[in-house]
Amino acid sequence: MSPKQNSAVGEQPSAKSKKATKAADGKPASAKRAKSAKPESRLAMVRRARRMNRELADVYPYAHPELDFRDPFELLVATVLSAQTTDLRVNQTTPALFAKYPTPEDMAAAVPEELEEVIRPTGFFRAKARSLIGLSTALRDRYDGEVPGTLKDLVTLPGVGRKTANVVLGNAFDVPGLTVDTHFGRLVRRWKWTDQEDPEKVEAEIAEIFPKSEWTMLSHRIIFHGRRVCHSRKPACGACPIAHLCPSYGEGETDPEKAKKLLKYEMGGYPGQRLSPPPDYPGKPAPPLGTPAGAE
């Protein structure tokens, strides 16, 4: 692992990075900004947001979709299954699923009860089975068994909304898109990039801040950061590499040693969510479904 990656996975920051992230009193600059009565201008917010994206790119140069897939159909199915569960649980479930139903034609012809049993570990398995059979039938009958590469067509498929469509477009077709999941929405509001709650409105406002070419990777970086550092209830502020740019610094644990214990996945030295991660991923692959604790 390179020194750059070491710094991304929880090693002590260099003297240079400490100087950059802390003010003279030892606190992140954001802690001092929070006391300022002067509101942040739109231009200042955009500049700060773009700088945060650049710094997240340095922290997570290996950011990627955390669902295992080999083609657009597998990514589409995996993304539908990921609702209300973790990518890890989906990745542990899909090997058996795609072994049994490798194509849209196979899945469209599935016996619902048998499909439900395979995807049961992901939760809400009856509704998800209906969506998978429905979207597979649509792919078979309307798109010659191929996943369409446009937002307009994807959102017509059963169980596929804008979030799922943007995941597929960005990662299977290289068409830029913003993936506004719970992590994305939570962080962009915490960072004061938007105050919108509705995912489509969040998507529209963030799209105005960043060039289209950044949308897909921006989504990966934000989701990575939300899963690893900037948690919902206990953000690891004291171990956050962009704390100096965060207007919400102090909502979580600020002590560096205590914060370091809150880090997850490769940042905390634990397995990631993919069974088959990209070659440059610095963490450990996730264990298959049914692996005993501590056996990976």
Short mmCIF file of C-alpha atoms in Angstrom, two decimals:
data_model
loop_
_atom_site.label_atom_id
_atom_site.label_comp_id
_atom_site.label_asym_id
_atom_site.label_seq_id
_atom_site.Cartn_x
_atom_site.Cartn_y
_atom_site.Cartn_z
CA MET A 1 0.00 0.00 0.00
CA SER A 2 1.35 3.45 -0.94
CA PRO A 3 1.96 6.20 1.63
CA LYS A 4 -0.94 8.06 0.06
CA GLN A 5 -3.27 5.15 0.69
CA ASN A 6 -1.93 4.73 4.23
CA SER A 7 -2.98 8.27 5.04
CA ALA A 8 -6.44 7.47 3.67
CA VAL A 9 -6.98 4.49 5.90
CA GLY A 10 -6.52 6.11 9.27
CA GLU A 11 -2.75 6.64 9.67
CA GLN A 12 -1.64 9.76 11.51
CA PRO A 13 -1.66 12.80 9.17
CA SER A 14 1.60 14.42 8.22
CA ALA A 15 2.79 17.67 9.74
CA LYS A 16 1.87 19.38 6.49
CA SER A 17 -1.71 18.06 6.53
CA LYS A 18 -2.07 18.99 10.21
CA LYS A 19 -1.01 22.51 9.40
CA ALA A 20 -3.50 22.65 6.55
CA THR A 21 -6.41 21.29 8.55
CA LYS A 22 -5.97 23.11 11.84
CA ALA A 23 -5.97 26.72 12.86
CA ALA A 24 -3.38 28.22 15.18
CA ASP A 25 -5.34 27.23 18.27
CA GLY A 26 -5.31 23.57 17.25
CA LYS A 27 -8.94 23.44 16.14
CA PRO A 28 -10.11 22.94 12.55
CA ALA A 29 -10.71 26.22 10.79
CA SER A 30 -14.38 25.28 10.47
CA ALA A 31 -14.74 25.45 14.25
CA LYS A 32 -13.64 29.09 14.10
CA ARG A 33 -15.83 29.82 11.06
CA ALA A 34 -18.88 28.52 12.91
CA LYS A 35 -18.53 31.40 15.39
CA SER A 36 -18.54 33.97 12.62
CA ALA A 37 -21.80 35.85 12.18
CA LYS A 38 -21.14 36.53 8.51
CA PRO A 39 -23.15 34.13 6.31
CA GLU A 40 -21.36 32.23 3.56
CA SER A 41 -21.99 33.58 0.09
CA ARG A 42 -23.12 31.36 -2.76
CA LEU A 43 -19.76 31.79 -4.48
CA ALA A 44 -17.85 30.87 -1.32
CA MET A 45 -20.03 27.78 -0.84
CA VAL A 46 -19.43 26.62 -4.41
CA ARG A 47 -15.68 27.11 -4.04
CA ARG A 48 -15.68 25.24 -0.73
CA ALA A 49 -17.78 22.41 -2.19
CA ARG A 50 -15.44 22.00 -5.14
CA ARG A 51 -12.41 22.02 -2.86
CA MET A 52 -14.04 19.34 -0.69
CA ASN A 53 -14.56 17.21 -3.79
CA ARG A 54 -10.90 17.61 -4.79
CA GLU A 55 -9.71 16.66 -1.32
CA LEU A 56 -12.07 13.67 -1.18
CA ALA A 57 -10.57 12.56 -4.50
CA ASP A 58 -7.16 12.48 -2.80
CA VAL A 59 -8.53 10.53 0.16
CA TYR A 60 -10.48 8.01 -1.95
CA PRO A 61 -8.61 7.61 -5.25
CA TYR A 62 -10.04 4.09 -5.37
CA ALA A 63 -13.72 5.11 -4.89
CA HIS A 64 -16.01 2.79 -6.84
CA PRO A 65 -19.54 1.34 -6.85
CA GLU A 66 -19.73 -1.03 -3.91
CA LEU A 67 -21.99 -3.54 -5.63
CA ASP A 68 -20.40 -6.53 -7.39
CA PHE A 69 -21.44 -6.73 -11.05
CA ARG A 70 -20.13 -7.92 -14.40
CA ASP A 71 -22.59 -6.29 -16.81
CA PRO A 72 -25.41 -3.71 -16.85
CA PHE A 73 -28.09 -6.31 -16.03
CA GLU A 74 -26.26 -7.49 -12.91
CA LEU A 75 -25.75 -3.90 -11.75
CA LEU A 76 -29.41 -3.08 -12.35
CA VAL A 77 -30.59 -6.10 -10.37
CA ALA A 78 -28.08 -5.52 -7.57
CA THR A 79 -29.11 -1.88 -7.24
CA VAL A 80 -32.79 -2.79 -6.98
CA LEU A 81 -31.91 -5.33 -4.28
CA SER A 82 -29.84 -2.75 -2.36
CA ALA A 83 -32.93 -0.83 -1.20
CA GLN A 84 -33.30 -0.99 2.60
CA THR A 85 -30.22 -3.18 3.05
CA THR A 86 -26.43 -2.99 2.76
CA ASP A 87 -24.40 -3.45 -0.38
CA LEU A 88 -22.53 -6.14 1.54
CA ARG A 89 -25.67 -8.23 1.99
CA VAL A 90 -26.53 -7.79 -1.69
CA ASN A 91 -23.04 -8.86 -2.75
CA GLN A 92 -23.31 -11.94 -0.55
CA THR A 93 -26.65 -12.83 -2.16
CA THR A 94 -26.14 -12.15 -5.86
CA PRO A 95 -23.65 -14.94 -6.68
CA ALA A 96 -26.34 -17.57 -6.11
CA LEU A 97 -28.96 -15.35 -7.78
CA PHE A 98 -27.03 -14.88 -11.02
CA ALA A 99 -25.97 -18.52 -11.09
CA LYS A 100 -29.67 -19.44 -11.15
CA TYR A 101 -30.92 -16.53 -13.31
CA PRO A 102 -28.02 -15.25 -15.47
CA THR A 103 -30.12 -13.34 -18.05
CA PRO A 104 -33.28 -11.20 -18.15
CA GLU A 105 -35.01 -14.03 -19.98
CA ASP A 106 -34.18 -16.45 -17.16
CA MET A 107 -35.32 -14.05 -14.45
CA ALA A 108 -38.52 -13.14 -16.29
CA ALA A 109 -39.46 -16.83 -16.28
CA ALA A 110 -38.63 -17.33 -12.60
CA VAL A 111 -41.11 -18.96 -10.25
CA PRO A 112 -41.80 -16.10 -7.80
CA GLU A 113 -41.50 -18.26 -4.68
CA GLU A 114 -38.15 -19.65 -5.79
CA LEU A 115 -36.78 -16.19 -6.61
CA GLU A 116 -38.03 -14.88 -3.27
CA GLU A 117 -36.14 -17.59 -1.43
CA VAL A 118 -32.86 -16.72 -3.15
CA ILE A 119 -33.12 -12.99 -2.40
CA ARG A 120 -34.66 -13.37 1.07
CA PRO A 121 -31.45 -12.21 2.86
CA THR A 122 -31.82 -8.73 1.32
CA GLY A 123 -35.19 -8.09 2.99
CA PHE A 124 -38.51 -7.02 1.44
CA PHE A 125 -37.99 -10.05 -0.78
CA ARG A 126 -41.57 -10.34 -2.08
CA ALA A 127 -41.71 -6.77 -3.37
CA LYS A 128 -38.18 -7.04 -4.75
CA ALA A 129 -39.01 -10.32 -6.51
CA ARG A 130 -41.99 -8.64 -8.19
CA SER A 131 -39.75 -5.79 -9.34
CA LEU A 132 -37.05 -8.13 -10.64
CA ILE A 133 -39.52 -10.27 -12.60
CA GLY A 134 -41.24 -7.13 -13.89
CA LEU A 135 -38.08 -5.37 -15.03
CA SER A 136 -36.70 -8.57 -16.54
CA THR A 137 -39.94 -9.09 -18.46
CA ALA A 138 -39.76 -5.52 -19.74
CA LEU A 139 -36.13 -5.98 -20.79
CA ARG A 140 -37.06 -9.20 -22.61
CA ASP A 141 -40.16 -7.85 -24.32
CA ARG A 142 -39.27 -4.20 -25.00
CA TYR A 143 -35.47 -4.05 -25.19
CA ASP A 144 -34.42 -7.40 -26.69
CA GLY A 145 -32.98 -8.51 -23.36
CA GLU A 146 -30.61 -5.52 -23.12
CA VAL A 147 -30.53 -2.85 -20.42
CA PRO A 148 -31.30 0.54 -22.02
CA GLY A 149 -28.71 3.27 -21.66
CA THR A 150 -30.95 6.30 -21.12
CA LEU A 151 -32.59 7.73 -18.02
CA LYS A 152 -35.91 8.08 -19.84
CA ASP A 153 -36.05 4.35 -20.61
CA LEU A 154 -34.60 3.06 -17.34
CA VAL A 155 -37.17 4.78 -15.13
CA THR A 156 -39.99 3.04 -16.98
CA LEU A 157 -38.80 -0.33 -15.63
CA PRO A 158 -40.57 -1.72 -12.54
CA GLY A 159 -38.69 -0.86 -9.32
CA VAL A 160 -36.32 1.58 -11.07
CA GLY A 161 -36.27 5.24 -10.01
CA ARG A 162 -33.83 8.05 -10.73
CA LYS A 163 -31.32 6.89 -8.11
CA THR A 164 -31.12 3.36 -9.52
CA ALA A 165 -31.06 4.67 -13.08
CA ASN A 166 -28.17 7.04 -12.32
CA VAL A 167 -26.19 4.22 -10.67
CA VAL A 168 -26.57 2.10 -13.80
CA LEU A 169 -25.89 4.95 -16.22
CA GLY A 170 -22.81 6.18 -14.41
CA ASN A 171 -21.19 2.82 -13.77
CA ALA A 172 -22.30 0.60 -16.65
CA PHE A 173 -22.60 3.17 -19.46
CA ASP A 174 -20.24 6.00 -18.38
CA VAL A 175 -23.12 8.48 -18.56
CA PRO A 176 -22.66 11.03 -15.73
CA GLY A 177 -25.26 10.96 -12.99
CA LEU A 178 -25.71 11.91 -9.32
CA THR A 179 -26.70 9.07 -6.99
CA VAL A 180 -28.75 10.72 -4.26
CA ASP A 181 -29.01 7.96 -1.65
CA THR A 182 -29.36 8.47 2.10
CA HIS A 183 -25.62 9.04 2.59
CA PHE A 184 -25.38 11.55 -0.25
CA GLY A 185 -28.39 13.55 0.91
CA ARG A 186 -27.29 13.56 4.54
CA LEU A 187 -23.74 14.76 3.80
CA VAL A 188 -24.59 17.49 1.30
CA ARG A 189 -27.03 18.93 3.84
CA ARG A 190 -24.50 18.59 6.67
CA TRP A 191 -21.96 20.38 4.48
CA LYS A 192 -24.50 23.17 3.70
CA TRP A 193 -24.41 22.58 -0.04
CA THR A 194 -28.21 22.43 -0.01
CA ASP A 195 -31.07 22.42 2.45
CA GLN A 196 -33.39 20.39 0.23
CA GLU A 197 -34.84 17.09 1.47
CA ASP A 198 -36.46 15.80 -1.71
CA PRO A 199 -33.92 13.66 -3.63
CA GLU A 200 -34.79 15.17 -7.02
CA LYS A 201 -34.38 18.70 -5.69
CA VAL A 202 -31.09 17.70 -4.04
CA GLU A 203 -29.91 16.26 -7.35
CA ALA A 204 -30.87 19.44 -9.22
CA GLU A 205 -29.09 21.77 -6.77
CA ILE A 206 -25.88 19.73 -6.55
CA ALA A 207 -25.83 19.43 -10.35
CA GLU A 208 -25.56 23.24 -10.51
CA ILE A 209 -22.44 23.25 -8.31
CA PHE A 210 -20.31 20.71 -10.17
CA PRO A 211 -19.53 20.09 -13.85
CA LYS A 212 -21.33 17.10 -15.31
CA SER A 213 -18.05 15.22 -15.78
CA GLU A 214 -17.67 15.05 -11.97
CA TRP A 215 -21.13 13.75 -11.09
CA THR A 216 -20.49 9.99 -11.00
CA MET A 217 -17.21 10.12 -9.08
CA LEU A 218 -18.52 12.83 -6.76
CA SER A 219 -21.33 10.44 -5.84
CA HIS A 220 -18.87 7.63 -5.07
CA ARG A 221 -16.65 9.87 -2.95
CA ILE A 222 -19.52 11.26 -0.89
CA ILE A 223 -21.07 7.83 -0.33
CA PHE A 224 -17.65 6.39 0.59
CA HIS A 225 -17.11 9.19 3.08
CA GLY A 226 -20.57 8.81 4.58
CA ARG A 227 -20.10 5.09 5.11
CA ARG A 228 -16.59 5.32 6.51
CA VAL A 229 -16.21 8.60 8.39
CA CYS A 230 -19.19 10.96 8.39
CA HIS A 231 -21.75 8.64 9.97
CA SER A 232 -25.32 9.64 10.70
CA ARG A 233 -25.31 9.53 14.49
CA LYS A 234 -21.60 9.44 15.35
CA PRO A 235 -19.53 11.22 12.71
CA ALA A 236 -15.81 10.81 13.29
CA CYS A 237 -15.02 14.53 13.15
CA GLY A 238 -11.63 14.15 14.82
CA ALA A 239 -10.47 11.71 12.13
CA CYS A 240 -12.07 13.47 9.18
CA PRO A 241 -9.65 14.56 6.43
CA ILE A 242 -11.93 17.41 5.34
CA ALA A 243 -12.90 18.68 8.81
CA HIS A 244 -11.23 22.02 8.06
CA LEU A 245 -13.84 22.62 5.34
CA CYS A 246 -16.90 21.35 7.20
CA PRO A 247 -19.37 23.88 8.65
CA SER A 248 -20.79 21.15 10.89
CA TYR A 249 -17.51 20.17 12.55
CA GLY A 250 -18.17 19.20 16.16
CA GLU A 251 -21.45 17.35 15.60
CA GLY A 252 -19.49 14.16 16.20
CA GLU A 253 -16.49 12.97 18.19
CA THR A 254 -13.62 15.48 17.91
CA ASP A 255 -10.97 13.65 19.91
CA PRO A 256 -8.65 12.11 17.26
CA GLU A 257 -8.09 8.81 19.07
CA LYS A 258 -11.74 8.30 19.95
CA ALA A 259 -12.80 9.34 16.45
CA LYS A 260 -10.37 6.88 14.88
CA LYS A 261 -12.22 4.03 16.60
CA LEU A 262 -15.41 5.05 14.76
CA LEU A 263 -13.90 4.55 11.28
CA LYS A 264 -15.40 1.75 9.20
CA TYR A 265 -14.38 -0.55 6.35
CA GLU A 266 -10.84 -0.04 5.05
CA MET A 267 -10.50 3.24 6.96
CA GLY A 268 -10.79 1.25 10.17
CA GLY A 269 -8.86 -1.77 8.92
CA TYR A 270 -11.94 -3.93 8.27
CA PRO A 271 -13.29 -5.77 5.21
CA GLY A 272 -15.14 -3.75 2.59
CA GLN A 273 -18.53 -4.46 1.06
CA ARG A 274 -17.48 -6.13 -2.19
CA LEU A 275 -16.56 -9.78 -2.48
CA SER A 276 -14.68 -8.86 -5.68
CA PRO A 277 -13.31 -5.33 -5.20
CA PRO A 278 -11.29 -3.47 -7.85
CA PRO A 279 -7.55 -4.28 -7.98
CA ASP A 280 -6.57 -0.90 -6.50
CA TYR A 281 -8.90 -1.18 -3.50
CA PRO A 282 -6.69 -1.01 -0.36
CA GLY A 283 -9.02 -2.93 1.97
CA LYS A 284 -9.99 -6.54 2.42
CA PRO A 285 -12.71 -8.24 0.34
CA ALA A 286 -15.96 -8.96 2.14
CA PRO A 287 -16.63 -12.57 3.18
CA PRO A 288 -19.22 -14.69 1.30
CA LEU A 289 -22.64 -15.25 2.82
CA GLY A 290 -22.50 -17.79 5.62
CA THR A 291 -18.83 -17.27 6.50
CA PRO A 292 -18.36 -17.65 10.29
CA ALA A 293 -17.35 -14.50 12.15
CA GLY A 294 -13.57 -14.07 12.17
CA ALA A 295 -13.02 -16.63 9.41
CA GLU A 296 -12.42 -14.16 6.58
#
